[in-house]
mmCIF file of C-alpha atoms in Angstrom:
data_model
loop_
_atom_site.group_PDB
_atom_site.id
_atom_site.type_symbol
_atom_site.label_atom_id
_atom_site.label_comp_id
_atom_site.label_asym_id
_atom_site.label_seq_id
_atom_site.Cartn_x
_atom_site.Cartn_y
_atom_site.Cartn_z
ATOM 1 C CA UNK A 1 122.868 -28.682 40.986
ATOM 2 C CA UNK A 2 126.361 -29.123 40.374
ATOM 3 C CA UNK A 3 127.491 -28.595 36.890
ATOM 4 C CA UNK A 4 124.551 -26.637 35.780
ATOM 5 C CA UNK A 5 125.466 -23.236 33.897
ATOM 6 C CA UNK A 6 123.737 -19.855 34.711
ATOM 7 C CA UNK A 7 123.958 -16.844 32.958
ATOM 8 C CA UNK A 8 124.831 -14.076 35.425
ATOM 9 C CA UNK A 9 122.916 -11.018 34.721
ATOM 10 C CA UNK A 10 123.795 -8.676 37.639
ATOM 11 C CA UNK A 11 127.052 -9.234 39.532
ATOM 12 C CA UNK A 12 127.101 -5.973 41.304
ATOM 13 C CA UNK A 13 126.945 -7.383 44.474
ATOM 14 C CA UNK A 14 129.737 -9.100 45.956
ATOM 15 C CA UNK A 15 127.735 -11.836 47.388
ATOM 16 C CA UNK A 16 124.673 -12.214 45.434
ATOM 17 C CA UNK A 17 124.185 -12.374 42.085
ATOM 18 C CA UNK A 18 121.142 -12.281 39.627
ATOM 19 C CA UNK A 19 121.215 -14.959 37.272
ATOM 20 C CA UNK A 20 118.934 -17.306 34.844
ATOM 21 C CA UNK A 21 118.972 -20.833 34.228
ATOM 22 C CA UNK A 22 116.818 -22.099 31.823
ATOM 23 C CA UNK A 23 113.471 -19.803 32.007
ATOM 24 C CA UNK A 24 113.565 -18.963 35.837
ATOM 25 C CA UNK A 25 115.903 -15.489 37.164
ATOM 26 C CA UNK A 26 116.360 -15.285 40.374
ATOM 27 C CA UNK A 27 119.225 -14.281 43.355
ATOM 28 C CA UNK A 28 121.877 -16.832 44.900
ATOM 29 C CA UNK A 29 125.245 -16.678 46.752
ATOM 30 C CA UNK A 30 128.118 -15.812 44.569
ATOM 31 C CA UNK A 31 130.298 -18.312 45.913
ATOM 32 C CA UNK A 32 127.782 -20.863 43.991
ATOM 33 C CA UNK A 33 129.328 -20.038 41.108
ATOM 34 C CA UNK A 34 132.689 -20.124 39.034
ATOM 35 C CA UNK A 35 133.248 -17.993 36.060
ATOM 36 C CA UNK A 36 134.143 -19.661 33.060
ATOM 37 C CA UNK A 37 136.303 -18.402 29.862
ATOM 38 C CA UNK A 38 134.765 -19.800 26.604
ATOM 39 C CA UNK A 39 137.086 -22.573 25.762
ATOM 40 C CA UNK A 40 137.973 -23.100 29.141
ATOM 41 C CA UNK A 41 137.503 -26.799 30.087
ATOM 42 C CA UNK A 42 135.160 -27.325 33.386
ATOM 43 C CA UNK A 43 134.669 -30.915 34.923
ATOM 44 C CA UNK A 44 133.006 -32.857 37.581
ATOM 45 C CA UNK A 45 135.317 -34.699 40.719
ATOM 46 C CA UNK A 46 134.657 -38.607 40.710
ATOM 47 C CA UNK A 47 136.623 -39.224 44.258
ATOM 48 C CA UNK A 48 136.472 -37.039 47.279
ATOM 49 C CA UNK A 49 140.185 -36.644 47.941
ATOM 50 C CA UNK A 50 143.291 -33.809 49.683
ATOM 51 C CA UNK A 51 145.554 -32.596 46.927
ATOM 52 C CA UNK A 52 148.699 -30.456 47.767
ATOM 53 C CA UNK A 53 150.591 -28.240 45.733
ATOM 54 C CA UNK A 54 153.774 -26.899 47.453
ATOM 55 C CA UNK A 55 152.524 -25.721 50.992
ATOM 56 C CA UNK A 56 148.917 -24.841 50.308
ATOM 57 C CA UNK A 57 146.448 -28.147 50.526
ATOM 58 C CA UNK A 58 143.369 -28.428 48.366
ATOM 59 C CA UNK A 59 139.989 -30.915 49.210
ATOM 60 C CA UNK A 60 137.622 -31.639 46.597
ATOM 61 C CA UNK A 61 134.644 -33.394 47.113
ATOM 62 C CA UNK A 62 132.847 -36.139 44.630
ATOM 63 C CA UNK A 63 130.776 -33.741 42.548
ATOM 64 C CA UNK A 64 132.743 -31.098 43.062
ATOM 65 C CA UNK A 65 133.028 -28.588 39.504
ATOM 66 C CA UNK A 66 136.027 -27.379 39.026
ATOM 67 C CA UNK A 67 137.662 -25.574 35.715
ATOM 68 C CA UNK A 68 141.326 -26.044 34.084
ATOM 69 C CA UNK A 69 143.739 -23.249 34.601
ATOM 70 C CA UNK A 70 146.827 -24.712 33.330
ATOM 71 C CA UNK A 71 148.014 -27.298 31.082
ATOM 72 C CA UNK A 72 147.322 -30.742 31.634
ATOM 73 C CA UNK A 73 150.677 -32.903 31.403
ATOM 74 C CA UNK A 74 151.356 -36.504 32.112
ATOM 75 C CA UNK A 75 147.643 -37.386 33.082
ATOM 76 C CA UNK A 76 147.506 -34.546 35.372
ATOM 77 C CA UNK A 77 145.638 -31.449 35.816
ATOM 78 C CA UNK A 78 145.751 -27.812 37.070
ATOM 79 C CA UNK A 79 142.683 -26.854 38.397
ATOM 80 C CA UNK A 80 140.863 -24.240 40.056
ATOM 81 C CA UNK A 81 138.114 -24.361 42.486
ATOM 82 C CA UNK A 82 135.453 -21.858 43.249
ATOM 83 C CA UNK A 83 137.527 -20.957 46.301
ATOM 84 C CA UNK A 84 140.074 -19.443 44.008
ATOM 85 C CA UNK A 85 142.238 -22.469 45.311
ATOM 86 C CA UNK A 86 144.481 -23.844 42.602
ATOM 87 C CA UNK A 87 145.975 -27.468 42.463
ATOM 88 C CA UNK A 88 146.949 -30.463 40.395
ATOM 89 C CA UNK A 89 145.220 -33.254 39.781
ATOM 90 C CA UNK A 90 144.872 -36.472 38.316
ATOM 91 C CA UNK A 91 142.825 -36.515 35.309
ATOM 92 C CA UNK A 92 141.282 -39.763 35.600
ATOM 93 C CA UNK A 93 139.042 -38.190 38.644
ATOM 94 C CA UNK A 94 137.815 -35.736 36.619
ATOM 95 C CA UNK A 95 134.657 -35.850 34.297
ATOM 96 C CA UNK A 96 134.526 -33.040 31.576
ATOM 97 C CA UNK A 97 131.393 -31.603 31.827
ATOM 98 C CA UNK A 98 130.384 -30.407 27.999
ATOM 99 C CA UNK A 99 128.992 -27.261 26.939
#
């Protein structure tokens, strides 16, 4: 489910990792997953909706989980998305997800 953390055991692979959440291990796609820097603030997408940022367009979808990458300023975000895709955003679409 969205928002739930995993502790990656075996990144090796590319595309499939080994990870654990809560008691069960087991494989999934890499692309499930976003790393996260303790500290580093993560949060759920209320709205489905197109950002831009210069040329390069961004979607995000309602339950999206995304993770700040920049400072937040004026009630806007930088965020990054597990597609390595990087835009700003309004904060009040956002839910912080808590550790």
């Amino acid at each position: 489910r969205a928002g739930c953390k995993v502790t990656v055991l075996d990144s090796s692979d590319p595309d499939w990792w080994k990870g654990r959440y809560n008691s069960k291990v087991g494989y999934f796609p890499a692309t499930y997953l976003q790393r996260i820097i303790p500290g580093q603030k993560v949060f759920q997408v209320t709205h489905t909706m197109n950002l831009s940022e210069g040329f390069n367009g961004m979607r995000l979808h309602k339950d999206q989980i995304v993770v700040q990458c920049g400072d937040e300023e004026n009630g806007m975000v930088h965020v990054r998305a597990t597609s390595n895709k990087e835009a700003v955003c309004p904060k009040k679409f956002l839910n912080e997800i808590s550790s």
